[in-house]
Amino acid sequence: MSQLPAPSALTQFVTATAGRNMTKAAYTAVVIGILMVVLITVDPAYDAAHHWIRATLWACLAFFAFEWLVRIRYTVMAGRGVSYLFSLHGLIDTASVIAVPIARLLGADARTAWLLAVIWIVKVFPGVPGLRQLRRVLVLESGPLLSVLVLFLMVLFLGSVAEYFLEHDVQPQTFGNVPSALWWAVVTLTTTGYGDVVPITPMGRMVAGIVMICGLGVFGLFTGILATGFAAETRRDNFLKTWETVSKVPFFATLGPSAIADVTHMLRTIDLPARAMIIRKGQQGDCMYFIAAGAVEVDLPGKKVPLGEGAFFGEMALLGNNLRGADVTTTRVSKLLVLDLVDFRLLMARHPDLAETIDNEAKRRAQENK
Amino acid sequence: MSQLPAPSALTQFVTATAGRNMTKAAYTAVVIGILMVVLITVDPAYDAAHHWIRATLWACLAFFAFEWLVRIRYTVMAGRGVSYLFSLHGLIDTASVIAVPIARLLGADARTAWLLAVIWIVKVFPGVPGLRQLRRVLVLESGPLLSVLVLFLMVLFLGSVAEYFLEHDVQPQTFGNVPSALWWAVVTLTTTGYGDVVPITPMGRMVAGIVMICGLGVFGLFTGILATGFAAETRRDNFLKTWETVSKVPFFATLGPSAIADVTHMLRTIDLPARAMIIRKGQQGDCMYFIAAGAVEVDLPGKKVPLGEGAFFGEMALLGNNLRGADVTTTRVSKLLVLDLVDFRLLMARHPDLAETIDNEAKRRAQENK
Amino acid sequence: MSQLPAPSALTQFVTATAGRNMTKAAYTAVVIGILMVVLITVDPAYDAAHHWIRATLWACLAFFAFEWLVRIRYTVMAGRGVSYLFSLHGLIDTASVIAVPIARLLGADARTAWLLAVIWIVKVFPGVPGLRQLRRVLVLESGPLLSVLVLFLMVLFLGSVAEYFLEHDVQPQTFGNVPSALWWAVVTLTTTGYGDVVPITPMGRMVAGIVMICGLGVFGLFTGILATGFAAETRRDNFLKTWETVSKVPFFATLGPSAIADVTHMLRTIDLPARAMIIRKGQQGDCMYFIAAGAVEVDLPGKKVPLGEGAFFGEMALLGNNLRGADVTTTRVSKLLVLDLVDFRLLMARHPDLAETIDNEAKRRAQENK
Amino acid sequence: MSQLPAPSALTQFVTATAGRNMTKAAYTAVVIGILMVVLITVDPAYDAAHHWIRATLWACLAFFAFEWLVRIRYTVMAGRGVSYLFSLHGLIDTASVIAVPIARLLGADARTAWLLAVIWIVKVFPGVPGLRQLRRVLVLESGPLLSVLVLFLMVLFLGSVAEYFLEHDVQPQTFGNVPSALWWAVVTLTTTGYGDVVPITPMGRMVAGIVMICGLGVFGLFTGILATGFAAETRRDNFLKTWETVSKVPFFATLGPSAIADVTHMLRTIDLPARAMIIRKGQQGDCMYFIAAGAVEVDLPGKKVPLGEGAFFGEMALLGNNLRGADVTTTRVSKLLVLDLVDFRLLMARHPDLAETIDNEAKRRAQENK
């Protein structure tokens, strides 16, 4: 693996992917690798095809090792030294590459060592779309979440010592010591309820009932905190994504900064590849679009009308009979701003000048289409 | 089934129902059909009445096939070709009709083949009232929901490989391979907790405890995302339903567009059949009504006062002693706008001219009733 | 029971309680009655004391029958005929009285018949404080809740027929027919997971995993809808309770109707009995109070200052060092408006004239106390 | 324990910690103590090291007793008498000290008596950060929460009597009396589902299904209420923490009181120790900071720029290319106000004068850094 066969060509390929996100190839390798880890533990599959399974696993590992080396080389050449190795991404990649070989060196047998390849799944982690959002929620709400965790632990310990005291004479097998009672308490407080350890004395059941109701409370608080944090984060995220784009659309340029802030709250950004159908003729229309970047094509009978950056479309269904009058397709990779029907109406009500601009354009288009 | 007995008469009947929603007859057929599918698997019931059960199932299938053919004919005649066959609705209908016959053709025995008739329940799907709302939430929140799903899968795989490693020597029956451990992990992460597969080693239980607490987190995030999305969607939905109606009520016509947007947020639309009692004398009044379409009748002692489109009623209980002074009933199918007590007060406070109009009308009526 | 011993005296006592809510005596009777119903099923308790248990149950029944008769008499005398019998409250009371005797007449043995006395618990229902709020949420959100229920049923039937198909050959005992599979599906979809019926084939477990994840989704939607509805209802409820009171406090009289609506959103109403301590010296102060009705007494060193309707207190801790300077106690049944610290600051910022009034009064008091 | 060896020196140490929160030493003692309580019940551990375990437990108890005595002495010397003993904190401390000795005096054997030491975990309670917030939610929402609890109890009793009636003939072991059925109902309503008591008759399973779906509802309402209350409380808490600080920052001094209330809603307070890195060069910037108290140091190439109270920093990444240009570290314990990117933009839009001040400062700094 150390002598890269054709560094210049291959490197170029991988370099393009050396950003934050993984290539599709790497995702495929992760999926195949995890599948093989699962298969290696199934005796019939292992007996029938262990050569194939292990070969595939080695291939995946080789791919990850290669990717890892290229990324190191890339960051070093970009003058950022070995910073990659100490980033979250780099640490995950390093662990993915060295975990299995090290386990082998330490004397684990092959079948057990390959189990460690399950950590390849963590490579998907940095690419999860809403992760940043999730992390912000956890950080901002860490105070209340920690409080709930402490309450959880308090109920856990008090409940399990009480159950140990009440049940250990009757059920020495299952409630014979506090660690066993703790196991019962975790299973109960999370409302999982396996039923392998269950109180049978009347007092024990009463305590268990209280622990269960506390479980509901912990659950409710947990959900409430996360829901609260998530609602705030979603609003924030959308605002940030949209703000940059709004100020670049000439249509909104006449608005003062305060009105732009107002408008930003109403819009949503979407990114589309080329040749994506945005509007289908005959469908119900519940939003209009502004082109922030890219271009689209309106498919009118007999002619195709191109629309470029700064143009808007889809307003006619909102002003008229609610049905889309023509297909609209992107011709390039495009970034659009979406204005929902509700917000369209609020915007028209609050900014009569924008309403007039849109009305006039809609009338001009209706004229033209006749 | 292929020779429709009296196409002209029957077709007319079904054509009226060929819109988006099913007829009551079809709903009844679905309920009966599903009941028969359940019964067919119960040995005593099958032995006692299998002729009846199968005859009923055939009758349901015949009904659906007939409905399907009429709908195809209708769309073809309406000049929309076979577009129906490729819509969601059409695909469900087609599958409902052909699933059982195809299973029979492929050699399944009758009792097994009829199990497929359970997909008839999906025919109810397009008629579910809040479905559009639900789908919008899922689409708009797909990013965060996907992130949570990825986290779910990550915990699932890491947890189950860890448990396999820790438990498979002690419990080769239940933790003998990773697929079995995955089963344990799904059951645990969703807090279902059957208890058929349970870790027994101390380390295994510790890992299981962490998986359970992660389960709480996944649950909380899931609920939080859906709750956030749902709150936004409910507001949007109500605004859209109400907007159209508000601008048609003369009472609000004097308001500028910005104030109308404001008022729309306060109102709710309800649709009522003829002869429905809206207000019952002596009840507590917590809202007033505007008639957007239809007509109502106020049942005063000695006379019945009719009110038509644009009129309002129910304001006297809000201004006075909180008790309704007369019964009010619709005389035709009507669409009303409901203004809640809270919003009534906010509206009166913000729009003194509207407050005066309502006050004067209430005084005039009080005078008249004396 | 039919000859009321001293109707005039007793009737007066019960008449006072013939409103919407039950007396404490009735609540006590319900609690005792339910306890007896539980005890009657416990063999040792029944053997030891069945005379006592049944006597107590008869006493409770007699009490409820008496209360029922007095209420009927009361409504008839109030000129409202037998309307009570057909109200929710009356139906519950009637059922509570006649259920057990009817079961006895129909030939049930005494021990079984008394089980029906468990419906006495429903008598508590109309008195539950947040019930009206809860019912409004369920009515207003009935559309989305129904949709979720339909989705629930859909997953339930599709899942259970699939499991029946996949498992009934392997586990004819537990998955022998669709009703058994439906039982499994309900237990799984609600994430209860008893573990008495569990799929064991790989395909069956895969389907079960999907059903479980759908269970999470159903749960999340359910919670999301209820949370959304509840948040709106709580705001509405508080506004209504407070509005009436605010407009009667002279302090707010100078505000226009729009500002009053604004202020109402900030205040909360509380009702206190006489001799209740509102503020304790030395505690941290996080709100101030306005007296809407009743009277309080400030316990200053050496003297007691009475404050009547329209006065306010507790503002000094908010303006000064955050610690309460004196005990404050109600001298009569009182209704207070509570202004939270946060809203106090917002109010002061938005209404400088109110700020001045409060400031001046605080200074005057500080002077006086020196 | 009664003769404090070196009161003056030790007392000083503990007095510093005699405020509301525990010292780190006390937290450590709690953790060690709880661990020992767990170990004492594990037979092998107890047999091997019971001298060590009990010695450690005595040491912990001695520590708590010492802390307790010092606190009593402190409050007495501070002229507050024995008020500490009757505060929540004092009651917990007293119970922690006397529980085990009293159990021993009452004749419990040593191993059982030490189980009571589990209440030491409650000592952590008053120090939980979000506890006050949690308590306020529970108090303010006590009405709705109580309603849900009553509904819970109603379903519990009705469900368990119904199940007893339906199942006790078939399963006299598990459903032999109503208390057993109540146990089943609690386990089911909380969706725990142990599976030790399970209905097997068709009717019993139908009732159980309804109880489970009610369980979902109770859960949903519970979560909804807590989520609603928590969202309000979080906003309130943040506002209070920030308000004090904002008015002290000269930058905001020019704003009127109404605008300050507005700004307060946008800011968040954080407290940092000395030498904490706030901004790392090269990271993405998504907020700016105002120094309310303390001091920071900006690490520019070749020089270190100190910033004191009232200064702001981090605005350049928000105005420019989004990347931080320099490391920033606190030099003292500091209190900062954080303005998020979203709110930064809203603030700039609404208050053009503040925007200009920040813009000018950013330009001056950019000039200087060149």
Coordinates of N, CA and C in Angstrom, one line a residue, chain C residues 106-223:
Chain C
L106 N -79.6 -8.8 37.5 CA -79.4 -9.7 36.3 C -78.7 -11.0 36.8
G107 N -78.5 -11.2 38.1 CA -78.0 -12.5 38.5 C -76.6 -12.6 38.8
A108 N -75.8 -11.5 38.7 CA -74.4 -11.6 39.0 C -74.2 -11.8 40.5
D109 N -73.2 -12.6 40.9 CA -73.0 -12.8 42.3 C -72.4 -11.5 42.9
A110 N -72.5 -11.3 44.2 CA -72.2 -10.1 44.8 C -70.8 -9.6 44.5
R111 N -69.8 -10.5 44.6 CA -68.4 -10.1 44.5 C -68.2 -9.6 43.1
T112 N -68.7 -10.2 42.1 CA -68.5 -9.8 40.7 C -69.3 -8.4 40.5
A113 N -70.5 -8.4 41.0 CA -71.3 -7.1 40.8 C -70.6 -5.9 41.3
W114 N -70.0 -6.0 42.5 CA -69.3 -4.9 43.1 C -68.1 -4.4 42.2
L115 N -67.6 -5.2 41.3 CA -66.5 -4.8 40.5 C -67.0 -3.6 39.6
L116 N -68.3 -3.5 39.3 CA -68.8 -2.4 38.5 C -68.7 -1.1 39.2
A117 N -68.5 -1.2 40.5 CA -68.4 0.1 41.3 C -67.1 0.8 40.9
V118 N -66.2 0.2 40.1 CA -65.0 0.9 39.7 C -65.4 2.1 38.8
I119 N -66.6 2.1 38.3 CA -66.9 3.3 37.4 C -67.2 4.6 38.3
W120 N -67.2 4.4 39.6 CA -67.3 5.6 40.5 C -66.1 6.5 40.2
I121 N -65.0 5.9 39.8 CA -63.8 6.8 39.5 C -64.1 7.8 38.4
V122 N -65.0 7.5 37.6 CA -65.4 8.5 36.5 C -66.0 9.7 37.1
K123 N -66.6 9.6 38.3 CA -67.2 10.8 38.9 C -66.2 11.9 39.1
V124 N -64.9 11.5 39.2 CA -63.9 12.5 39.4 C -63.7 13.3 38.1
F125 N -64.0 12.7 37.0 CA -63.7 13.2 35.7 C -64.1 14.7 35.5
P126 N -65.4 15.1 35.7 CA -65.8 16.4 35.4 C -65.1 17.5 36.3
G127 N -64.5 17.0 37.4 CA -63.8 18.0 38.2 C -62.3 18.2 37.9
V128 N -61.8 17.4 37.0 CA -60.3 17.5 36.7 C -60.1 18.9 36.1
P129 N -59.1 19.6 36.7 CA -58.9 21.0 36.3 C -58.7 21.3 34.9
G130 N -57.7 20.6 34.2 CA -57.4 21.0 32.9 C -58.2 20.2 31.8
L131 N -59.3 19.7 32.2 CA -60.1 18.8 31.3 C -60.6 19.6 30.1
R132 N -61.2 20.8 30.4 CA -61.8 21.6 29.3 C -60.7 21.8 28.2
Q133 N -59.5 22.2 28.8 CA -58.3 22.5 27.9 C -58.0 21.3 27.0
L134 N -58.0 20.1 27.7 CA -57.6 18.9 27.1 C -58.6 18.5 26.0
R135 N -59.9 18.7 26.3 CA -60.9 18.4 25.3 C -60.9 19.3 24.1
R136 N -60.6 20.6 24.3 CA -60.4 21.5 23.2 C -59.3 21.1 22.3
V137 N -58.1 20.7 22.9 CA -57.0 20.2 22.1 C -57.4 19.0 21.2
L138 N -58.1 18.1 21.9 CA -58.5 16.9 21.1 C -59.5 17.2 20.0
V139 N -60.4 18.2 20.2 CA -61.4 18.6 19.2 C -60.7 19.3 18.1
L140 N -59.9 20.3 18.4 CA -59.3 21.1 17.4 C -58.3 20.3 16.6
E141 N -57.6 19.4 17.2 CA -56.5 18.6 16.5 C -57.1 17.3 16.0
S142 N -58.4 17.1 16.0 CA -59.0 15.8 15.7 C -58.6 15.4 14.3
G143 N -58.5 16.3 13.4 CA -58.1 16.0 12.0 C -56.8 15.2 12.0
P144 N -55.7 15.9 12.4 CA -54.4 15.2 12.3 C -54.3 14.0 13.2
L145 N -55.0 14.0 14.4 CA -54.9 12.8 15.2 C -55.6 11.7 14.5
L146 N -56.7 11.9 13.8 CA -57.4 10.8 13.1 C -56.4 10.3 12.0
S147 N -55.7 11.2 11.3 CA -54.8 10.7 10.3 C -53.8 9.8 10.9
V148 N -53.2 10.2 12.0 CA -52.2 9.3 12.6 C -52.8 8.0 13.0
L149 N -54.1 8.0 13.5 CA -54.7 6.8 13.8 C -54.9 5.9 12.6
V150 N -55.3 6.5 11.5 CA -55.5 5.7 10.3 C -54.1 5.1 9.9
L151 N -53.0 5.9 9.9 CA -51.7 5.4 9.6 C -51.4 4.2 10.5
F152 N -51.7 4.4 11.8 CA -51.4 3.4 12.8 C -52.1 2.1 12.4
L153 N -53.4 2.2 12.1 CA -54.2 1.0 11.7 C -53.6 0.3 10.4
M154 N -53.2 1.2 9.5 CA -52.7 0.7 8.2 C -51.4 -0.2 8.5
V155 N -50.5 0.4 9.3 CA -49.3 -0.3 9.6 C -49.6 -1.6 10.4
L156 N -50.6 -1.5 11.3 CA -51.0 -2.6 12.1 C -51.5 -3.8 11.3
F157 N -52.4 -3.5 10.3 CA -52.9 -4.6 9.5 C -51.9 -5.2 8.5
L158 N -51.2 -4.3 7.8 CA -50.2 -4.7 6.9 C -49.1 -5.5 7.6
G159 N -48.6 -5.0 8.7 CA -47.6 -5.7 9.5 C -48.0 -7.0 10.0
S160 N -49.3 -7.1 10.5 CA -49.7 -8.4 11.1 C -50.0 -9.4 10.1
V161 N -50.5 -9.1 8.9 CA -50.7 -10.1 7.9 C -49.4 -10.6 7.3
A162 N -48.4 -9.6 7.2 CA -47.1 -10.0 6.7 C -46.4 -11.0 7.7
E163 N -46.5 -10.7 9.0 CA -45.9 -11.6 10.0 C -46.6 -12.9 10.1
Y164 N -48.0 -12.9 9.9 CA -48.7 -14.2 9.9 C -48.2 -15.0 8.8
F165 N -48.0 -14.4 7.6 CA -47.5 -15.2 6.4 C -46.1 -15.7 6.7
L166 N -45.3 -14.9 7.3 CA -43.9 -15.3 7.5 C -43.7 -16.3 8.6
E167 N -44.5 -16.2 9.7 CA -44.2 -16.9 10.9 C -45.2 -18.1 11.2
H168 N -46.4 -18.2 10.5 CA -47.3 -19.1 11.0 C -47.0 -20.6 10.8
D169 N -46.1 -20.8 9.9 CA -45.6 -22.2 9.7 C -44.7 -22.6 10.8
V170 N -43.8 -21.7 11.2 CA -42.8 -21.9 12.2 C -43.3 -21.9 13.6
Q171 N -44.3 -20.9 13.9 CA -44.8 -20.8 15.2 C -46.3 -20.9 15.2
P172 N -46.9 -22.1 14.9 CA -48.3 -22.1 14.8 C -49.1 -21.8 16.1
Q173 N -48.4 -21.9 17.2 CA -49.0 -21.6 18.5 C -49.3 -20.1 18.6
T174 N -48.3 -19.3 18.3 CA -48.4 -17.8 18.6 C -48.8 -17.0 17.4
F175 N -48.4 -17.5 16.2 CA -48.8 -16.7 15.0 C -49.8 -17.5 14.1
G176 N -50.7 -18.3 14.8 CA -51.5 -19.2 14.1 C -52.6 -18.6 13.3
N177 N -53.0 -17.4 13.6 CA -54.0 -16.7 12.8 C -53.8 -15.2 12.9
V178 N -54.5 -14.4 12.0 CA -54.2 -13.0 12.0 C -54.6 -12.3 13.3
P179 N -55.7 -12.6 14.0 CA -55.9 -11.9 15.3 C -54.7 -12.0 16.2
S180 N -54.1 -13.2 16.3 CA -52.9 -13.3 17.1 C -51.8 -12.4 16.6
A181 N -51.6 -12.3 15.3 CA -50.6 -11.4 14.7 C -50.9 -10.0 15.0
L182 N -52.2 -9.7 15.0 CA -52.6 -8.3 15.4 C -52.3 -7.9 16.8
W183 N -52.4 -8.9 17.7 CA -52.0 -8.7 19.1 C -50.5 -8.4 19.1
W184 N -49.7 -9.2 18.4 CA -48.3 -8.9 18.3 C -48.1 -7.5 17.8
A185 N -48.8 -7.1 16.8 CA -48.6 -5.8 16.1 C -48.9 -4.6 17.1
V186 N -50.0 -4.7 17.8 CA -50.4 -3.7 18.8 C -49.3 -3.5 19.8
V187 N -48.9 -4.7 20.4 CA -47.9 -4.7 21.4 C -46.6 -4.1 20.9
T188 N -46.3 -4.3 19.7 CA -45.0 -3.8 19.1 C -45.1 -2.3 18.7
L189 N -46.2 -2.0 18.0 CA -46.3 -0.6 17.5 C -46.4 0.4 18.6
T190 N -46.9 0.1 19.8 CA -47.0 1.0 20.9 C -45.7 0.9 21.7
T191 N -44.7 0.2 21.2 CA -43.4 -0.1 21.8 C -43.5 -0.6 23.3
T192 N -44.7 -1.3 23.5 CA -44.8 -2.0 24.8 C -43.9 -3.2 24.8
G193 N -44.0 -4.1 23.9 CA -43.1 -5.2 23.8 C -43.1 -6.2 24.9
Y194 N -44.3 -6.9 25.1 CA -44.3 -7.9 26.2 C -43.3 -9.0 26.0
G195 N -43.2 -9.5 24.7 CA -42.3 -10.6 24.4 C -43.0 -11.9 24.5
D196 N -44.3 -12.0 24.6 CA -45.0 -13.2 24.6 C -45.2 -13.8 23.2
V197 N -45.2 -12.9 22.2 CA -45.3 -13.3 20.8 C -44.2 -12.6 20.1
V198 N -43.2 -13.3 19.6 CA -42.0 -12.7 19.0 C -41.6 -13.4 17.7
P199 N -41.4 -12.7 16.6 CA -41.0 -13.4 15.4 C -39.6 -14.0 15.6
I200 N -39.4 -15.1 14.9 CA -38.1 -15.8 15.0 C -37.4 -16.0 13.7
T201 N -38.1 -15.9 12.6 CA -37.5 -16.1 11.2 C -36.8 -14.8 10.9
P202 N -35.7 -14.9 10.1 CA -35.0 -13.6 9.7 C -35.9 -12.6 9.0
M203 N -36.7 -13.1 8.0 CA -37.6 -12.2 7.3 C -38.7 -11.6 8.3
G204 N -39.2 -12.4 9.2 CA -40.2 -11.9 10.2 C -39.6 -10.8 11.1
R205 N -38.3 -11.0 11.4 CA -37.6 -10.0 12.3 C -37.4 -8.7 11.5
M206 N -37.1 -8.8 10.2 CA -36.9 -7.6 9.4 C -38.2 -6.8 9.4
V207 N -39.3 -7.5 9.1 CA -40.6 -6.8 9.1 C -40.9 -6.2 10.4
A208 N -40.6 -7.0 11.5 CA -40.8 -6.5 12.9 C -40.0 -5.2 13.1
G209 N -38.8 -5.2 12.6 CA -37.9 -4.0 12.8 C -38.6 -2.8 12.1
I210 N -39.1 -3.0 10.9 CA -39.8 -1.9 10.2 C -41.0 -1.4 11.0
V211 N -41.8 -2.4 11.5 CA -43.0 -2.0 12.3 C -42.6 -1.2 13.5
M212 N -41.4 -1.6 14.2 CA -41.0 -0.8 15.4 C -40.6 0.6 15.0
I213 N -39.9 0.7 13.9 CA -39.5 2.1 13.5 C -40.7 2.9 13.2
C214 N -41.7 2.3 12.5 CA -43.0 3.0 12.3 C -43.6 3.4 13.6
G215 N -43.5 2.5 14.6 CA -44.0 2.8 15.9 C -43.4 4.1 16.5
L216 N -42.1 4.2 16.3 CA -41.4 5.5 16.8 C -42.0 6.7 16.1
G217 N -42.3 6.5 14.7 CA -42.8 7.6 13.9 C -44.2 8.0 14.4
V218 N -45.1 7.0 14.6 CA -46.5 7.2 15.1 C -46.4 8.0 16.4
F219 N -45.6 7.5 17.3 CA -45.3 8.1 18.6 C -44.9 9.6 18.5
G220 N -44.0 9.8 17.6 CA -43.5 11.2 17.4 C -44.6 12.1 16.9
L221 N -45.3 11.6 15.9 CA -46.4 12.4 15.3 C -47.4 12.7 16.4
F222 N -47.8 11.7 17.1 CA -48.8 11.8 18.2 C -48.4 12.9 19.1
T223 N -47.2 12.8 19.6 CA -46.7 13.7 20.6 C -46.6 15.1 20.0

